[in-house]
Coordinates of N, CA and C in Angstrom, one line a residue:
M1 N -207.3 46.9 -121.0 CA -206.4 46.1 -121.8 C -206.6 44.6 -121.4
K2 N -206.6 43.8 -122.4 CA -206.7 42.3 -122.2 C -205.4 41.6 -122.4
T3 N -205.2 40.5 -121.8 CA -204.0 39.7 -122.0 C -204.3 38.4 -122.6
I4 N -203.6 38.0 -123.6 CA -203.8 36.7 -124.2 C -202.5 35.9 -124.1
K5 N -202.6 34.6 -124.0 CA -201.4 33.7 -124.0 C -201.6 32.7 -125.2
L6 N -200.6 32.7 -126.0 CA -200.6 31.9 -127.2 C -199.5 30.9 -127.3
K7 N -199.7 29.7 -127.8 CA -198.6 28.8 -128.1 C -198.7 28.5 -129.6
I8 N -197.8 29.0 -130.4 CA -197.8 28.9 -131.8 C -196.5 28.5 -132.4
N9 N -196.5 27.9 -133.6 CA -195.3 27.5 -134.2 C -194.5 28.7 -134.8
D10 N -193.3 28.4 -135.2 CA -192.4 29.5 -135.7 C -193.0 30.3 -136.8
T11 N -193.6 29.6 -137.8 CA -194.2 30.4 -138.9 C -195.3 31.3 -138.5
A12 N -196.2 30.8 -137.6 CA -197.3 31.6 -137.1 C -196.7 32.8 -136.3
Y13 N -195.7 32.5 -135.5 CA -195.0 33.5 -134.7 C -194.5 34.7 -135.5
D14 N -193.8 34.3 -136.6 CA -193.3 35.4 -137.5 C -194.4 36.2 -138.1
K15 N -195.5 35.6 -138.5 CA -196.7 36.3 -139.1 C -197.3 37.2 -138.0
F16 N -197.4 36.6 -136.8 CA -198.0 37.3 -135.7 C -197.3 38.6 -135.4
L17 N -195.9 38.5 -135.3 CA -195.1 39.7 -135.1 C -195.2 40.7 -136.2
N18 N -195.4 40.3 -137.4 CA -195.6 41.2 -138.5 C -196.9 42.0 -138.3
V19 N -198.0 41.3 -137.9 CA -199.2 42.0 -137.7 C -199.1 42.9 -136.5
L20 N -198.5 42.5 -135.4 CA -198.3 43.3 -134.2 C -197.5 44.6 -134.6
G21 N -196.6 44.5 -135.5 CA -195.8 45.6 -135.9 C -196.6 46.8 -136.5
Q22 N -197.9 46.5 -136.8 CA -198.7 47.6 -137.4 C -199.4 48.4 -136.3
F23 N -199.2 48.1 -135.0 CA -199.8 48.8 -133.9 C -198.8 49.6 -133.2
G24 N -199.2 50.6 -132.5 CA -198.3 51.4 -131.7 C -198.2 50.9 -130.3
K25 N -197.2 51.5 -129.6 CA -196.9 51.1 -128.2 C -198.2 51.4 -127.3
E26 N -198.9 52.4 -127.6 CA -200.1 52.7 -126.8 C -201.2 51.7 -127.0
E27 N -201.1 50.9 -128.0 CA -202.2 49.9 -128.3 C -201.8 48.5 -127.8
I28 N -200.5 48.2 -127.8 CA -200.0 46.9 -127.5 C -198.8 47.0 -126.5
E29 N -198.9 46.2 -125.5 CA -197.8 46.1 -124.5 C -197.3 44.7 -124.6
I30 N -196.0 44.4 -124.9 CA -195.5 43.1 -124.9 C -194.9 42.8 -123.6
I31 N -195.4 41.8 -122.9 CA -194.9 41.5 -121.6 C -194.1 40.2 -121.6
N32 N -193.4 39.9 -120.5 CA -192.6 38.7 -120.4 C -193.6 37.5 -120.4
G33 N -193.2 36.5 -121.1 CA -194.0 35.3 -121.2 C -194.2 34.5 -119.9
N34 N -193.3 34.7 -118.9 CA -193.4 34.0 -117.7 C -194.0 35.0 -116.7
E35 N -195.4 34.8 -116.5 CA -196.1 35.7 -115.6 C -195.8 35.5 -114.1
Y36 N -195.1 34.4 -113.8 CA -194.7 34.2 -112.4 C -193.3 34.5 -112.1
Q37 N -192.6 35.2 -113.0 CA -191.2 35.5 -112.8 C -191.1 36.5 -111.7
K38 N -190.2 36.3 -110.8 CA -190.0 37.2 -109.7 C -188.5 37.7 -109.7
D39 N -188.3 38.7 -109.0 CA -186.9 39.2 -109.0 C -186.2 38.4 -107.9
W40 N -185.4 37.5 -108.4 CA -184.7 36.5 -107.5 C -183.8 37.2 -106.5
W41 N -183.3 38.3 -106.8 CA -182.4 39.0 -105.9 C -183.1 39.4 -104.6
T42 N -184.3 39.9 -104.8 CA -185.1 40.4 -103.6 C -185.7 39.2 -102.9
E43 N -185.7 38.0 -103.5 CA -186.2 36.9 -102.8 C -185.1 36.2 -101.9
M44 N -183.9 36.6 -102.0 CA -182.8 36.0 -101.2 C -182.6 36.7 -99.9
T45 N -182.0 36.0 -99.0 CA -181.8 36.6 -97.7 C -180.6 37.6 -97.8
A46 N -180.4 38.5 -96.8 CA -179.3 39.4 -96.8 C -178.0 38.7 -96.8
Q47 N -177.9 37.5 -96.1 CA -176.7 36.8 -96.1 C -176.4 36.2 -97.5
E48 N -177.4 35.7 -98.2 CA -177.1 35.1 -99.5 C -176.7 36.3 -100.5
Q49 N -177.3 37.4 -100.4 CA -176.8 38.5 -101.2 C -175.4 38.9 -100.9
E50 N -175.0 39.0 -99.6 CA -173.7 39.3 -99.2 C -172.7 38.3 -99.7
E51 N -173.0 37.0 -99.7 CA -172.1 36.0 -100.2 C -171.9 36.1 -101.7
I52 N -172.9 36.5 -102.4 CA -172.8 36.7 -103.9 C -171.9 37.9 -104.1
K53 N -172.1 39.0 -103.4 CA -171.3 40.2 -103.6 C -169.9 39.9 -103.3
T54 N -169.6 39.1 -102.3 CA -168.2 38.7 -101.9 C -167.6 37.9 -103.0
G55 N -168.3 36.9 -103.5 CA -167.8 36.1 -104.6 C -167.5 36.9 -105.9
L56 N -168.4 37.9 -106.2 CA -168.2 38.8 -107.4 C -166.9 39.6 -107.1
D57 N -166.8 40.2 -105.9 CA -165.6 41.0 -105.6 C -164.3 40.2 -105.8
E58 N -164.3 39.0 -105.3 CA -163.2 38.1 -105.4 C -162.8 37.8 -106.9
A59 N -163.9 37.5 -107.6 CA -163.7 37.2 -109.1 C -163.1 38.4 -109.8
N60 N -163.7 39.6 -109.5 CA -163.2 40.8 -110.2 C -161.8 41.1 -109.8
K61 N -161.3 40.7 -108.7 CA -159.9 40.9 -108.2 C -159.0 39.8 -108.8
G62 N -159.6 38.8 -109.5 CA -158.8 37.7 -110.0 C -158.5 36.6 -109.0
D63 N -159.2 36.7 -107.9 CA -159.0 35.6 -106.8 C -159.9 34.5 -107.1
V64 N -159.5 33.7 -108.1 CA -160.3 32.5 -108.6 C -159.5 31.3 -108.7
I65 N -160.2 30.2 -108.8 CA -159.5 28.9 -109.0 C -160.0 28.3 -110.3
S66 N -159.1 27.8 -111.1 CA -159.5 27.4 -112.5 C -160.4 26.1 -112.3
N67 N -161.3 26.0 -113.3 CA -162.1 24.8 -113.4 C -161.3 23.5 -113.4
E68 N -160.2 23.6 -114.1 CA -159.3 22.4 -114.2 C -158.8 21.9 -112.9
K69 N -158.4 22.9 -112.0 CA -157.9 22.6 -110.7 C -159.0 22.0 -109.8
I70 N -160.2 22.6 -109.9 CA -161.3 22.1 -109.1 C -161.7 20.7 -109.6
M71 N -161.7 20.4 -110.9 CA -162.1 19.1 -111.3 C -161.1 18.0 -110.9
K72 N -159.8 18.4 -110.9 CA -158.8 17.5 -110.4 C -159.1 17.1 -108.9
H73 N -159.5 18.1 -108.1 CA -159.8 17.9 -106.7 C -161.0 17.0 -106.5
F74 N -162.0 17.2 -107.3 CA -163.3 16.4 -107.1 C -163.2 15.1 -107.8
N75 N -162.3 14.9 -108.7 CA -162.2 13.6 -109.4 C -161.7 12.5 -108.5
K76 N -161.2 12.9 -107.3 CA -160.8 11.9 -106.3 C -161.9 11.0 -105.9
W77 N -163.1 11.6 -105.9 CA -164.3 10.8 -105.4 C -165.1 10.1 -106.5
H78 N -164.6 10.2 -107.8 CA -165.3 9.5 -108.9 C -164.7 8.2 -109.2

């Protein structure tokens, strides 16, 4: 299987998708356009992952501070 990378305008893109629609999954595999994309979660340290999990747990429990309150606090320095 060969891989190609195209940069085309919207009209050509629509026509290209129409042509691709004539082929089956076994003939064409559509891959993510960013060939360098990594799984950012696995790239983080265990500590960073734990901090994110803690933040999500707090948010799910409603333990949050409104954006308005935060902005009032930081406006002191503007």
